[in-house]
Coordinates of C-alpha atoms in Angstrom, one line a residue:
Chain Q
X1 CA 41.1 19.9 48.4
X2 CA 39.7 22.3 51.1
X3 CA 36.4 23.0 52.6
X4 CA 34.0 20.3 52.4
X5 CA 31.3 22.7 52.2
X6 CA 32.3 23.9 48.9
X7 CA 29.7 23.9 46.7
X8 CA 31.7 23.7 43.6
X9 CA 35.0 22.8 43.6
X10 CA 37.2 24.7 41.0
X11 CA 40.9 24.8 40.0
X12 CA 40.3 28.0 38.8
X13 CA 41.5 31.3 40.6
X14 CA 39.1 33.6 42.7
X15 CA 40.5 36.7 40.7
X16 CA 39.9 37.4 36.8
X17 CA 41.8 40.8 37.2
X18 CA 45.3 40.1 36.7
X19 CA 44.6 38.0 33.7
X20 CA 43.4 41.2 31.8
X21 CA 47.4 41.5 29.9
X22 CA 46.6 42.4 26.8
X23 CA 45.5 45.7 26.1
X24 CA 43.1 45.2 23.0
X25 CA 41.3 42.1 25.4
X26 CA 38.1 43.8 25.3
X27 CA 37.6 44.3 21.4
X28 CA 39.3 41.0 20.5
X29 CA 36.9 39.4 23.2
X30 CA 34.0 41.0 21.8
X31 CA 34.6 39.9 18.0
X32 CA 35.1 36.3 19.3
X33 CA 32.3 34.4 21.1
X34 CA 32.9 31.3 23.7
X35 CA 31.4 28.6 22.0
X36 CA 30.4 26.2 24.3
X37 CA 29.2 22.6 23.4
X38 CA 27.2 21.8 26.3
X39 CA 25.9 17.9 27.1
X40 CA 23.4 16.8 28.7
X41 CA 20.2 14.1 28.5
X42 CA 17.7 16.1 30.0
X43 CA 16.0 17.9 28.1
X44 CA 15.0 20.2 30.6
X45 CA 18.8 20.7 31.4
X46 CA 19.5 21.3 28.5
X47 CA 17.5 24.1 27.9
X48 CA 18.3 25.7 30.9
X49 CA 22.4 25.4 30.5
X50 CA 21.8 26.9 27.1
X51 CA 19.7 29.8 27.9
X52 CA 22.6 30.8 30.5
X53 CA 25.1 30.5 28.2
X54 CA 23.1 32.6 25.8
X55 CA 22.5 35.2 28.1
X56 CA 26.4 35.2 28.8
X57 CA 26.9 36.0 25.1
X58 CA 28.5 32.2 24.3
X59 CA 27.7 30.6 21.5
X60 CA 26.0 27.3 22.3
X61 CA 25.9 23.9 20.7
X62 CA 23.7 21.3 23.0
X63 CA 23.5 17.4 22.7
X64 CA 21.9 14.9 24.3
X65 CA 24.8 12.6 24.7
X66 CA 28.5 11.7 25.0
X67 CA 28.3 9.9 21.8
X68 CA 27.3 12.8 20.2
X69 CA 29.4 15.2 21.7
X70 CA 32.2 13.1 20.6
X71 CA 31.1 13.0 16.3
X72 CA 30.2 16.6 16.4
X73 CA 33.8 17.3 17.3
X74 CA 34.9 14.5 14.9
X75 CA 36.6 12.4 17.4
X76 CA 34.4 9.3 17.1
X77 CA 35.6 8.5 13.5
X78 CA 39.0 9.5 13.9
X79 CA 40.2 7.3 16.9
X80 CA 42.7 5.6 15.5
X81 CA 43.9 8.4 13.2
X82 CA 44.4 10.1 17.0
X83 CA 47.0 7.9 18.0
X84 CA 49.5 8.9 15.2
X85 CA 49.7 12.8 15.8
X86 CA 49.6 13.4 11.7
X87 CA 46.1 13.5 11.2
X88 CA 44.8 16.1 8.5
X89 CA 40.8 15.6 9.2
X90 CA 41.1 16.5 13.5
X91 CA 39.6 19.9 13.6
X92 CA 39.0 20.4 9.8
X93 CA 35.4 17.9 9.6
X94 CA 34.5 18.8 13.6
X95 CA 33.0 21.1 15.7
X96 CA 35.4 23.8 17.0
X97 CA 34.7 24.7 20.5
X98 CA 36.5 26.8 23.1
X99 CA 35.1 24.7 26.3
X100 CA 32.9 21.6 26.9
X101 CA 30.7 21.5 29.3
X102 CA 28.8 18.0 30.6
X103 CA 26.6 16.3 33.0
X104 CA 28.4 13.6 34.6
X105 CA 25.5 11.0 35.0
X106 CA 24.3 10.1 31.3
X107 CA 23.0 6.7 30.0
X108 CA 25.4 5.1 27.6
X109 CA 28.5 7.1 28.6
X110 CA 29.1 9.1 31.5
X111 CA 30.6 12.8 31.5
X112 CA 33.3 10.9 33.3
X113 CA 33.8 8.8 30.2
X114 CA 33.3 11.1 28.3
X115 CA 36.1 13.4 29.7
X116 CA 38.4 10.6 29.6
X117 CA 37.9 10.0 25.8
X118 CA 38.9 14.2 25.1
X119 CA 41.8 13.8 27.0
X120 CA 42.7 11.0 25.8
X121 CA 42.8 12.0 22.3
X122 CA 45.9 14.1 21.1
X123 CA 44.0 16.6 19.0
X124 CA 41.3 17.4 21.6
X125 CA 42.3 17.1 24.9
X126 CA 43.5 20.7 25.2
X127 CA 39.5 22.0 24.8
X128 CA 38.9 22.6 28.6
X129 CA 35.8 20.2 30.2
X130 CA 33.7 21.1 32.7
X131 CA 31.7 18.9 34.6
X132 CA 28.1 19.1 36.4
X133 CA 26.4 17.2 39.0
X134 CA 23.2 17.5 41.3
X135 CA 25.0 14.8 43.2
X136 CA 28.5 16.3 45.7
X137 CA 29.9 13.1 46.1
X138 CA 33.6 13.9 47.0
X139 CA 35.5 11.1 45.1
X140 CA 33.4 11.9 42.1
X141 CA 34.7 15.0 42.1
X142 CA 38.7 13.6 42.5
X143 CA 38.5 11.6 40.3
X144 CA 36.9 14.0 37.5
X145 CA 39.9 16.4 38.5
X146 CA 42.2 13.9 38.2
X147 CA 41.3 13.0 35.4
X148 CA 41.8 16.3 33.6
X149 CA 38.5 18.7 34.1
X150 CA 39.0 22.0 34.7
X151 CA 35.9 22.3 37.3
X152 CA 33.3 20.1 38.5
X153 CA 29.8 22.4 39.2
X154 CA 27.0 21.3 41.4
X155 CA 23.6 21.6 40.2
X156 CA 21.4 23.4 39.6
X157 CA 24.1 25.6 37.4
X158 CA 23.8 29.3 38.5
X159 CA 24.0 32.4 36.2
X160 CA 27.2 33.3 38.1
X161 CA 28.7 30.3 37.3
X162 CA 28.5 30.8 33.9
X163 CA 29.9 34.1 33.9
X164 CA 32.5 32.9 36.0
X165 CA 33.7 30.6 33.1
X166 CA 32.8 32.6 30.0
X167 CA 35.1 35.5 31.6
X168 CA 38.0 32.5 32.5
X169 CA 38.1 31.1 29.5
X170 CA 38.4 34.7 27.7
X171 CA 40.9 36.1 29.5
X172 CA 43.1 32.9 29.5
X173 CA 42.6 32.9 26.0
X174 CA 43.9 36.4 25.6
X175 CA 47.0 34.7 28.2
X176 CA 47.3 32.3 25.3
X177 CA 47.9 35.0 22.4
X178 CA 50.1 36.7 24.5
X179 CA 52.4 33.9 25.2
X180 CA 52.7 33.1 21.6
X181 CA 53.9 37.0 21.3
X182 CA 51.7 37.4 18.4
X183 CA 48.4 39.3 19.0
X184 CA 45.4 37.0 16.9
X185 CA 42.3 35.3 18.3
X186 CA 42.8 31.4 19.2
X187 CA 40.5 30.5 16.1
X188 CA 43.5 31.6 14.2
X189 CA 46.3 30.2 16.4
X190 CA 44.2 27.0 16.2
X191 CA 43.8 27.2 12.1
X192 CA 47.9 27.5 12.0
X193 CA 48.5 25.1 14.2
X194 CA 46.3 22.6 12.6
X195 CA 48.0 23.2 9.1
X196 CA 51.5 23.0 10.3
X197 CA 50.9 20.0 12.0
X198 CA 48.5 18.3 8.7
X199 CA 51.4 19.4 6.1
X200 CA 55.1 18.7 7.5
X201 CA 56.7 17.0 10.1
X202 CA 56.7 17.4 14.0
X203 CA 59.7 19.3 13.4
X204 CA 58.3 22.3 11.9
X205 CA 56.8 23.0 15.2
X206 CA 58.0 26.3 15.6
X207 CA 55.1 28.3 14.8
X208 CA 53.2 26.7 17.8
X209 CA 52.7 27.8 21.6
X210 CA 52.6 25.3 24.1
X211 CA 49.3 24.7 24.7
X212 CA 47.7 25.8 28.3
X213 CA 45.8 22.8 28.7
X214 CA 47.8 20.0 27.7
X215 CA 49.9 18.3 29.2
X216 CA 52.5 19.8 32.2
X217 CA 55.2 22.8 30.6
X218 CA 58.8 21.4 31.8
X219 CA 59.0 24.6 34.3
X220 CA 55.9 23.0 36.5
X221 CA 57.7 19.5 37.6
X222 CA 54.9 19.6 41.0
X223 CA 52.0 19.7 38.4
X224 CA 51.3 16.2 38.6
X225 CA 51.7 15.4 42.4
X226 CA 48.2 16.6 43.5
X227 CA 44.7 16.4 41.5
X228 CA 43.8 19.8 42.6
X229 CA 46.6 21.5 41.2
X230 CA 46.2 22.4 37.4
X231 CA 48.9 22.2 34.8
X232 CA 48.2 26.0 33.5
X233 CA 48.2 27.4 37.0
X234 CA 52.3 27.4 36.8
X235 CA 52.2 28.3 33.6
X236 CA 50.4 30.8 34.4
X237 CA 52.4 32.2 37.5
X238 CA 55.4 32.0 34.9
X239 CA 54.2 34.6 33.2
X240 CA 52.7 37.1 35.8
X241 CA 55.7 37.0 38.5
Chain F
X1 CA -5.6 52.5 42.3
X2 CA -5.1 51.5 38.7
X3 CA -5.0 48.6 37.2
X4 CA -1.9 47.9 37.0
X5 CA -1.3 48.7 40.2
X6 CA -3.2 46.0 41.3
X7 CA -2.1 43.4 39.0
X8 CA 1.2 44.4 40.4
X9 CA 0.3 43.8 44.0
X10 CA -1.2 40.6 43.5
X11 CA 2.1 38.8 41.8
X12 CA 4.0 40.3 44.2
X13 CA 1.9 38.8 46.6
X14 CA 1.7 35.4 44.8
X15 CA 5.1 35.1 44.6
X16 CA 5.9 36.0 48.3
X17 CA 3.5 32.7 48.7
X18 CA 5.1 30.4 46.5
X19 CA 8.3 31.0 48.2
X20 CA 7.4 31.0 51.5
X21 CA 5.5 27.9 51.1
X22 CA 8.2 26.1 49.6
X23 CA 6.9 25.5 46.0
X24 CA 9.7 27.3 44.2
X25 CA 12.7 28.2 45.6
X26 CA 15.6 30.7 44.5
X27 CA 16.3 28.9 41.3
X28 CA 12.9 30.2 39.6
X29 CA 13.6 33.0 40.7
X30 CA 17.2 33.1 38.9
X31 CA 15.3 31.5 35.5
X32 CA 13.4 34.3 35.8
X33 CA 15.9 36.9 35.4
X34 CA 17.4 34.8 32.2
X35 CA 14.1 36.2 30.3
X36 CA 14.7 39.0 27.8
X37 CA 13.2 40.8 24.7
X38 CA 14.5 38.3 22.5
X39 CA 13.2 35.0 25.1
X40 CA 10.5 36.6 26.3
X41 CA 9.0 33.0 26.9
X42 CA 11.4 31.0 28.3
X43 CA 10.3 30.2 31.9
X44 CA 6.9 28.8 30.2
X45 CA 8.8 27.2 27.8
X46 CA 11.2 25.3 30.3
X47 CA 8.4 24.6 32.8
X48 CA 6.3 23.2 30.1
X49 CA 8.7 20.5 29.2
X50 CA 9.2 20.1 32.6
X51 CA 5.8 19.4 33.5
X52 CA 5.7 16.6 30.2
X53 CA 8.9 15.3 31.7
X54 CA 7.2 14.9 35.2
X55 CA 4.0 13.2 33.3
X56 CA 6.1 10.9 31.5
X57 CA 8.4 9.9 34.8
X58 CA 5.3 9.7 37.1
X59 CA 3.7 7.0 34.6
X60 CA 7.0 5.1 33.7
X61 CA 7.1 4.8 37.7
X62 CA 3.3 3.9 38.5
X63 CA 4.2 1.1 36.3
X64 CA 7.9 -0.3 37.7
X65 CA 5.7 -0.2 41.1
X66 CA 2.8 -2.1 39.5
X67 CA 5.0 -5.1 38.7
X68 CA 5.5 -8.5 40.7
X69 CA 8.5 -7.4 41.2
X70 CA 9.5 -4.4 41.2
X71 CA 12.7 -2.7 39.8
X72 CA 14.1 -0.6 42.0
X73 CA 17.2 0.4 39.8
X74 CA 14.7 1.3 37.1
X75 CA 12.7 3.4 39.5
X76 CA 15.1 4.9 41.4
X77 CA 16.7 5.8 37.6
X78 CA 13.4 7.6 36.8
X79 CA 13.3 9.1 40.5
X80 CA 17.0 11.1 39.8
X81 CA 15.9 11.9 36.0
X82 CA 13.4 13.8 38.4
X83 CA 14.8 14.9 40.9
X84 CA 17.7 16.7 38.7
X85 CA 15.2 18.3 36.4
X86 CA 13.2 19.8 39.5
X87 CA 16.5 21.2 41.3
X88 CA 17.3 23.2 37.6
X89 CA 13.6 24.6 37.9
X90 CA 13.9 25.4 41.1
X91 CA 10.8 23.0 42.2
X92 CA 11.6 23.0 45.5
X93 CA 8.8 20.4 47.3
X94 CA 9.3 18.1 44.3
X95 CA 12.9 17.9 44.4
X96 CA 12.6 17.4 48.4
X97 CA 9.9 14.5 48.0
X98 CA 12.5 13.1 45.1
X99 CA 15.1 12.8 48.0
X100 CA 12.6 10.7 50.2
X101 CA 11.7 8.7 47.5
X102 CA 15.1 8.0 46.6
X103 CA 15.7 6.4 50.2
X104 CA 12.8 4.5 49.7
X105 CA 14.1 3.0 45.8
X106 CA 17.5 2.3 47.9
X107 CA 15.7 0.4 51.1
X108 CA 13.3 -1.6 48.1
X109 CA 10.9 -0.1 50.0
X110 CA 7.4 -0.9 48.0
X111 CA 5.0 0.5 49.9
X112 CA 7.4 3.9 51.0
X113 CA 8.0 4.5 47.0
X114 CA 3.9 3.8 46.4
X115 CA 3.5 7.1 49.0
X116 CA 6.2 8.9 47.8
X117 CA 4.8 8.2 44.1
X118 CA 1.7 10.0 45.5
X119 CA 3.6 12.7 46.8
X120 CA 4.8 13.3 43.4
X121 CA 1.9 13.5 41.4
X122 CA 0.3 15.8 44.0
X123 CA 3.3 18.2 43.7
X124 CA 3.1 18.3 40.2
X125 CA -0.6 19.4 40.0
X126 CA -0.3 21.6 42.8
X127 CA 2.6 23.4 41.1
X128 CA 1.5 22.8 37.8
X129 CA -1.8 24.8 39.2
X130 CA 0.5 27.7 41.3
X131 CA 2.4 28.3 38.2
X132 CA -0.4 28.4 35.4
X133 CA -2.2 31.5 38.1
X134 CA 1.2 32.8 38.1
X135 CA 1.5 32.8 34.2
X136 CA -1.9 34.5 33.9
X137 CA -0.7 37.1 36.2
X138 CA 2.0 38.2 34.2
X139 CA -0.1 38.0 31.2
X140 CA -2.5 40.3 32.4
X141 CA 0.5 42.9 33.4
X142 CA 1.7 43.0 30.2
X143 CA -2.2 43.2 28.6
X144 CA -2.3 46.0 30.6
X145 CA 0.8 47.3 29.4
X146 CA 3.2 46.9 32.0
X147 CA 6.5 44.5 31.8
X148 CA 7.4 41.5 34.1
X149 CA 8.3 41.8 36.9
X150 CA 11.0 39.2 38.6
X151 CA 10.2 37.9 41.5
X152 CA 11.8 38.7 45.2

């Protein structure tokens, strides 16, 4: 894992630079907004983790709770539609959001749990989760990687954390367009997807890139030996080297 | 030297003060920097409901420590609730006296959480106090024409 010191520990890389690929990145990144659906039970939280990601030009959708992160995005009433992958409301009747970000200790259900239900689901688990704690307990932070979350934050959340995120998920978004070989915004890539995935069968898959944050591509068979290492990270290399 | 001048000095001042004496720490000071011409209110806004959140905590755990017997889960609950919201404010002797009362919730230490309890309450007001003058301050820059400054 590394340092114990760390304060937040990140599968991310240091560098944004050499993610920069496509050459219209800074239009297309200024048409589309990060929305970021942020959760949280203090109130007081809340208002600060929203004012940051304001400030960082994301568009912001709070709650108070896991429960109502999940029927915002439409997951809560569509669990068992999940488990057959032809569901036509995922996506359509929810929120759309490019990253989620959530305290970890919540009443009712915890960020943990609450990470564990996106990636559990079939349509969802792709959106990247972040988590936050004032608490850097070590095997917290495990098993929230392990479990699937892109980063776990210790409190209090810093401006340049945001940034750092907001700039991330931009730039691997423009990665995502690229890889596709067609130039749109992942709205659009998302709207496709959905529709040839509600209308035919699986086999008509052809218009779809494999998704960065699902589950391992075939060229990464080490992706899964240690929770630090991120599916997307060999992707990723795949395409720069 | 002019007016604003003055008013100037004196937050600058003030500030130095409530840093150095621990009452807010670097986090304000970034909360600070988040306001704009479009938020111009947002650090009395936050602190506000921080300061109701404190209120409402500080009752909710004069009473757990009233009982026979006292919950200490429940306690400690409304101790972390506290201690979280002071660290994103950057209330840096709360959120220090939150970690001593925490010890105390996790020994069932009655008479250690009754102190720290105390210790609390007497933060709060103190701050509550620091912050309101600081408020003022900034109101009386801008009366006088000048904008907010953020502090060092």
């Amino acid at each position: 894992m590394g340092s114990n010191s760390v304060v937040s520990n990140r599968r991310m890389p240091e560098k944004m630079n050499c993610f920069d690929l496509s050459p219209n990145s800074n239009s297309d990144s200024e048409a589309e907004e990060v929305h970021v659906l942020a959760v949280d039970d203090s109130l007081v939280d809340r208002k600060v983790i929203e004012r940051l990601l304001k400030i960082s030009s994301c568009k912001v959708t709070a709650v108070d709770s896991g429960w109502r992160a999940l029927k915002l995005l439409g997951l809560l009433d569509d669990e068992e539609e999940d488990k057959s992958s032809s569901s036509s409301s995922d996506g359509f009747e929810g929120l759309k959001v490019d990253l989620i970000i959530t305290d970890y200790w919540m009443p009712g259900m915890t960020g943990y749990e609450l990470l564990k239900k996106i990636k559990e689901s079939s349509s969802f688990r792709e959106i990247p989760v972040v988590i936050m704690s004032s608490e850097n307990v070590m095997t917290r932070i495990d098993r929230c990687l392990e479990e699937g979350a892109e980063e776990f934050i210790v409190k209090p959340v810093k401006l340049s954390d945001v940034t750092r995120l907001r700039d991330y998920y931009m730039a691997t978004r423009e990665i995502r367009s690229a890889e596709s070989g067609i130039n749109v915004n992942k709205r659009k890539l998302q709207e496709s997807f959905d529709v040839s995935t509600a209308s035919s069968s699986p086999s008509s898959s052809s218009a779809s890139p494999p998704p960065l944050f699902s589950s391992p591509a075939p060229c990464s068979p080490s992706s899964l030996d240690s929770p630090t290492r991120r599916p997307k990270m060999t992707s990723l290399d795949h395409i720069l080297i | 030297m002019d007016l604003l001048s003055q008013l100037r000095g004196q937050i600058a001042d003030f500030s130095a003060f409530l840093h150095r004496e621990g009452f807010v720490d670097d986090q304000f000071t970034q909360l600070q920097k988040l306001r704009d011409e479009s938020s111009p209110g947002f650090v009395v806004e936050v602190v506000s409901l921080f300061f109701e959140d404190c209120e409402k905590l500080v009752n909710n755990m004069a009473k757990a420590l009233e009982q026979q017997i006292v919950d200490f889960k429940q306690v400690d609950s409304h101790v972390h609730q506290l201690k979280g919201s002071s660290s994103s404010i950057g209330a840096a002797r709360i959120h220090n006296v939150c970690i001593a009362f925490k010890t105390c919730c996790e020994d069932q230490n009655r008479d250690g959480c009754v102190r720290c309890l105390q210790q609390v309450n007497h933060e709060c007001i103190q701050l509550k106090n620091n912050l309101q003058t600081l408020f003022k301050l900034e109101q009386q820059i801008v009366a006088a024409g000048g904008s907010i400054p953020a502090m060092q």
